XYZ file of C-alpha atoms in Angstrom:
380
model
C 0.000 0.000 0.000
C 2.766 2.439 0.891
C 4.498 1.651 -2.391
C 1.270 2.417 -4.280
C 0.912 5.755 -2.491
C 4.566 6.587 -3.151
C 4.060 5.862 -6.849
C 0.955 8.062 -6.831
C 2.999 10.871 -5.274
C 5.712 10.682 -7.934
C 3.071 10.422 -10.656
C 1.483 13.633 -9.345
C 4.883 15.356 -9.488
C 5.513 14.247 -13.074
C 2.017 15.140 -14.271
C 2.279 18.486 -12.522
C 5.157 19.484 -14.797
C 2.763 19.265 -17.747
C 0.285 21.714 -16.231
C 0.061 25.363 -17.218
C 3.196 27.126 -15.890
C 1.026 30.186 -15.301
C -1.003 28.179 -12.749
C 1.488 26.918 -10.112
C -1.251 26.560 -7.477
C -2.818 23.653 -9.384
C 0.557 21.933 -9.614
C 1.244 22.367 -5.899
C -2.259 21.275 -4.898
C -1.842 18.053 -6.872
C 1.617 17.276 -5.448
C 0.779 18.092 -1.821
C -2.517 16.177 -1.974
C -0.609 13.053 -3.040
C 1.968 13.676 -0.309
C -0.739 14.094 2.330
C -2.287 10.774 1.264
C 1.135 9.136 1.321
C 1.732 10.188 4.937
C -1.917 9.900 6.162
C -1.563 13.525 7.259
C -3.935 16.335 8.187
C -1.945 18.827 6.180
C 1.435 19.396 4.531
C 3.659 22.488 4.456
C 6.621 23.239 2.206
C 8.860 26.052 3.436
C 11.504 28.020 1.546
C 13.787 30.565 3.227
C 14.999 33.111 0.669
C 17.038 36.165 1.720
C 14.694 38.475 3.616
C 11.568 36.335 3.230
C 10.325 32.933 4.347
C 7.500 31.444 2.248
C 5.323 28.563 3.438
C 2.961 26.756 1.059
C 0.376 24.704 2.968
C -2.389 22.376 1.823
C -5.289 22.175 4.301
C -8.155 20.059 3.001
C -8.318 20.989 -0.669
C -7.283 24.612 -0.170
C -3.757 25.902 -0.781
C -2.467 28.678 1.487
C 0.666 30.798 1.183
C 2.181 32.707 4.074
C 5.172 35.032 4.158
C 7.291 36.073 7.121
C 10.739 37.457 7.814
C 12.269 34.725 9.950
C 12.534 31.011 10.558
C 10.969 29.407 13.631
C 10.673 25.904 15.045
C 12.777 22.980 13.887
C 13.433 24.676 10.533
C 15.533 27.254 12.389
C 17.922 24.676 13.823
C 21.480 24.872 12.414
C 21.408 21.255 11.236
C 18.095 19.486 10.693
C 17.529 15.843 9.856
C 14.325 13.859 9.471
C 12.368 14.261 12.698
C 9.177 12.485 13.793
C 7.332 13.610 16.914
C 3.974 11.992 17.713
C 3.057 13.527 21.065
C 2.480 17.216 21.544
C 0.762 18.801 24.524
C -0.849 21.764 22.755
C -1.244 23.665 19.519
C 1.188 26.247 20.859
C 3.832 23.574 21.313
C 3.244 22.410 17.744
C 3.533 25.877 16.242
C 6.667 26.548 18.277
C 8.330 23.245 17.480
C 7.279 22.681 13.877
C 6.111 26.084 12.644
C 2.636 24.633 12.229
C -0.344 26.102 10.445
C -2.468 28.345 12.740
C -5.828 27.003 13.878
C -5.218 23.301 13.307
C -5.147 20.998 16.320
C -2.598 18.260 15.746
C -1.168 15.385 17.748
C 2.210 15.100 16.039
C 4.339 16.053 13.099
C 7.184 14.958 10.867
C 9.902 17.254 9.574
C 12.352 16.661 6.723
C 14.891 18.957 5.030
C 14.363 19.306 1.276
C 17.531 18.868 -0.822
C 18.037 21.475 -3.550
C 20.334 21.365 -6.567
C 19.639 24.751 -8.133
C 19.292 26.919 -5.048
C 21.018 27.579 -1.748
C 17.721 28.659 -0.165
C 16.937 26.452 2.799
C 13.843 24.344 2.128
C 11.907 21.891 4.270
C 8.793 19.783 4.581
C 6.404 19.560 7.553
C 3.638 16.948 7.798
C 1.073 17.345 10.585
C -1.307 14.631 11.845
C -4.432 14.692 14.002
C -5.317 12.243 16.791
C -7.362 10.088 14.446
C -4.531 9.818 11.908
C -2.132 6.838 12.077
C 0.973 7.359 14.185
C 4.055 8.071 12.097
C 6.780 5.578 12.898
C 10.499 5.307 12.257
C 9.698 3.329 9.112
C 8.174 6.494 7.665
C 11.631 8.098 7.481
C 12.284 6.516 4.097
C 8.955 7.831 2.785
C 9.732 11.304 4.124
C 13.158 11.249 2.516
C 11.676 10.238 -0.848
C 8.959 12.865 -0.552
C 11.501 15.568 0.304
C 13.541 14.660 -2.776
C 10.449 14.925 -4.937
C 9.550 18.330 -3.499
C 13.139 19.457 -4.096
C 12.842 18.486 -7.765
C 9.580 20.431 -8.039
C 11.150 23.531 -6.443
C 14.254 23.282 -8.640
C 12.142 22.928 -11.787
C 10.177 26.037 -10.842
C 13.436 27.911 -10.255
C 14.741 26.747 -13.638
C 11.565 27.831 -15.449
C 11.705 31.195 -13.679
C 15.343 31.607 -14.704
C 14.567 30.809 -18.347
C 11.583 33.169 -18.324
C 13.790 35.918 -16.925
C 16.391 35.329 -19.638
C 13.696 35.311 -22.320
C 12.401 38.666 -21.057
C 15.787 40.371 -20.576
C 17.835 42.370 -23.068
C 21.271 40.740 -23.214
C 23.164 44.026 -23.608
C 21.557 46.315 -21.040
C 20.112 43.627 -18.699
C 16.777 45.451 -18.546
C 13.433 44.029 -19.799
C 13.269 43.500 -23.546
C 10.621 44.126 -26.208
C 8.765 40.894 -25.412
C 8.420 41.905 -21.773
C 7.432 45.389 -22.880
C 4.515 44.131 -24.975
C 3.214 41.916 -22.159
C 3.538 44.671 -19.560
C 1.909 47.318 -21.728
C -0.952 44.933 -22.562
C -1.563 44.380 -18.832
C -1.402 48.117 -18.152
C -3.884 48.821 -20.953
C -6.268 46.194 -19.571
C -5.950 47.558 -16.029
C -6.436 51.176 -17.093
C -9.471 50.289 -19.220
C -11.003 48.206 -16.446
C -10.572 50.800 -13.692
C -10.839 53.979 -15.752
C -7.280 55.040 -14.931
C -4.542 56.848 -16.832
C -0.915 56.133 -17.602
C 1.853 57.528 -19.770
C 4.564 56.078 -21.992
C 7.816 57.832 -22.856
C 10.036 56.852 -25.772
C 13.714 57.727 -25.293
C 16.361 57.794 -28.010
C 20.058 58.725 -27.930
C 20.858 61.717 -30.113
C 23.449 61.255 -32.870
C 24.294 57.694 -31.832
C 25.215 56.734 -35.404
C 27.792 59.522 -35.507
C 29.098 58.521 -32.070
C 29.520 54.898 -33.203
C 31.399 56.055 -36.296
C 33.820 58.062 -34.154
C 34.387 55.633 -31.277
C 33.208 52.236 -32.511
C 30.122 50.160 -31.814
C 31.552 48.834 -28.540
C 31.580 52.385 -27.209
C 27.986 52.768 -28.376
C 27.018 49.590 -26.532
C 28.662 50.891 -23.355
C 26.699 54.115 -23.742
C 23.402 52.208 -23.973
C 24.307 50.257 -20.831
C 24.998 53.493 -18.938
C 21.753 55.014 -20.157
C 19.755 51.948 -19.085
C 21.184 52.208 -15.568
C 20.474 55.931 -15.438
C 16.855 55.477 -16.530
C 16.305 52.755 -13.931
C 17.672 54.984 -11.188
C 15.244 57.807 -12.043
C 11.915 55.948 -12.066
C 9.624 54.693 -9.300
C 9.366 51.062 -8.251
C 5.973 50.875 -9.996
C 7.363 52.220 -13.284
C 8.971 50.109 -15.999
C 11.864 50.823 -18.334
C 12.392 48.408 -21.216
C 14.383 48.195 -24.426
C 12.147 49.059 -27.374
C 14.510 48.935 -30.338
C 18.201 48.917 -31.137
C 18.896 52.201 -29.349
C 15.443 53.179 -28.074
C 13.947 52.733 -24.624
C 10.365 52.964 -23.426
C 9.152 54.040 -19.993
C 5.733 52.910 -18.745
C 4.440 55.197 -15.988
C 1.256 53.868 -14.308
C -1.234 56.374 -12.863
C 0.704 59.273 -14.381
C -0.727 61.892 -16.737
C 1.141 63.424 -19.675
C 2.143 66.403 -17.567
C 3.781 64.059 -15.086
C 5.511 62.297 -17.959
C 6.807 65.639 -19.235
C 8.159 66.594 -15.819
C 9.919 63.271 -15.311
C 11.319 63.257 -18.852
C 12.686 66.771 -18.468
C 14.353 65.804 -15.191
C 15.988 62.809 -16.870
C 16.951 64.891 -19.929
C 18.761 67.376 -17.715
C 20.568 64.663 -15.797
C 21.714 63.010 -19.029
C 22.945 66.328 -20.442
C 24.778 67.034 -17.191
C 26.319 63.657 -16.389
C 26.538 61.460 -19.499
C 29.833 61.785 -21.351
C 31.266 59.972 -24.336
C 34.673 58.353 -24.647
C 36.071 61.581 -26.008
C 34.598 63.605 -23.152
C 31.843 65.030 -25.354
C 28.443 65.851 -23.896
C 25.662 63.466 -24.880
C 21.923 63.994 -25.015
C 18.631 62.190 -25.568
C 15.281 63.098 -27.067
C 11.958 62.117 -25.490
C 8.494 61.472 -26.908
C 5.591 61.429 -24.422
C 2.127 59.943 -25.021
C -0.722 59.418 -22.576
C -3.586 56.965 -22.249
C -6.361 57.421 -23.237
C -6.075 60.746 -25.081
C -3.200 59.737 -27.382
C -4.089 56.096 -27.912
C -6.240 53.277 -26.524
C -4.233 50.300 -27.744
C -0.599 49.277 -28.097
C -0.178 50.393 -31.696
C -1.803 53.823 -31.370
C -0.062 54.666 -28.098
C 3.373 53.647 -29.364
C 2.713 55.513 -32.616
C 1.884 58.695 -30.680
C 5.056 58.426 -28.577
C 7.097 57.701 -31.709
C 5.598 60.723 -33.487
C 6.450 62.932 -30.509
C 10.005 61.565 -30.501
C 10.300 62.211 -34.250
C 9.189 65.797 -33.633
C 11.849 66.187 -30.937
C 14.486 65.039 -33.422
C 13.164 67.349 -36.162
C 13.044 70.328 -33.798
C 16.731 70.003 -32.964
C 17.167 67.073 -30.520
C 17.797 67.201 -26.763
C 14.073 67.944 -26.324
C 11.035 66.543 -24.535
C 7.910 66.524 -26.713
C 4.359 65.449 -25.875
C 1.146 65.411 -27.858
C -1.484 67.641 -26.304
C -5.137 66.790 -25.589
C -7.687 67.996 -28.127
C -8.461 71.085 -26.015
C -5.606 73.167 -27.456
C -5.823 76.911 -28.199
C -7.900 77.524 -31.299
C -5.131 79.625 -32.807
C -2.930 76.541 -33.161
C -4.343 74.395 -35.953
C -3.185 70.939 -37.003
C -1.339 68.513 -34.736
C -0.061 70.371 -31.693
C 2.682 69.276 -29.346
C 4.183 70.647 -26.172
C 7.952 70.983 -26.194
C 10.335 71.333 -23.275
C 13.786 72.531 -24.271
C 16.678 74.186 -22.430
C 15.010 77.489 -23.395
C 11.666 76.677 -21.752
C 8.232 75.317 -22.677
C 6.238 76.063 -25.803
C 3.324 74.922 -27.923
C 4.160 74.107 -31.522
C 2.110 73.059 -34.513
C 3.811 70.236 -36.396
C 3.354 69.386 -40.050
C 5.530 68.676 -43.081
C 9.117 69.903 -43.294
C 7.978 72.677 -45.658
C 5.331 73.813 -43.183
C 7.879 73.843 -40.366
C 10.325 75.921 -42.404
C 7.663 78.483 -43.221
C 6.054 78.835 -39.810
C 6.739 81.549 -37.302
C 8.710 80.928 -34.121
C 7.276 78.844 -31.309
C 4.511 80.241 -29.162
C 5.242 80.118 -25.446
C 2.288 79.143 -23.313
C 3.599 80.617 -20.097
C 1.679 78.016 -18.083
C 3.259 76.804 -14.867
C 4.412 73.245 -14.289
C 1.742 71.286 -12.455
C 3.372 68.695 -10.208
C 1.245 65.593 -10.686
C 4.087 63.200 -10.025
C 6.554 62.761 -7.185
C 9.827 64.495 -8.087
């Protein structure tokens, strides 16, 4: 009978690998249910101690629970832990103290086993709790616990491996920031969230000015180093809730949740100034970037239209002389400015400009300054 249950446990582990990787709860429920049946237990907990956080995954009945804490307690906190079986406990408090048990469950004993890991140094363990009516766990169960712990270790290592591959698939190899694939997925989620809750957000396209000329002077390796520096700088300037990702060969895209276009302009101008002040080329020359800002929903309601608006604003920044921040304006622009109107931030100040063909731009009068004050809708 025990052999049959052990086979069922391993079968659940193998079949779990074929389940949807986006649904780990189903995989864990299947594996821990088989383990609970194997040990005739009331519930099963798998613990993992990562730096700064301890995660416990527990199956009680048919419900999976996850808890997070900052420290280890009970037998898992001992410097060296081996398989331990304890069948007599005086109270629930003693159980929680000794075995880090699940709150609210009255148990008569528990079994503990360390989980061996091949792909992680994070300490991992297995706790099996039994009630009075459950069979007593004996010394002969040590072999079952050891086998079960190995199986759980394989499951944890496989998850770590999948996570590592997913991270690599979503990371730009040069700059080590999220790549275009990650960008599309993230922007799709942000569009869905903003549509569902009636919220706003802004995207900013960033491009290095005169990078082709810089590469010709210093070589493509120098250009690659420049992109790496810029990626680090962009990451240091955004909030934890914001995203910076590689969009093209030398273009980056910022996704700014719950931020209007004005907030995107303010942030972009702050970054533009920092780049102009601190980023230097191999020859000591000053470097700059241009920025195109577009907001949801006024500039676009889907991926293509929003990216197109940001790209158009960036193109305008390049056409107007580079080292600029440009944003499309809402439809409520002054009636005296016909055609497509953008707001431009340059070292000389802010202005409204009507954009059109190159011929139109050559023939138009100088930019009209709005004189409006910066409205701080985003944390500086």
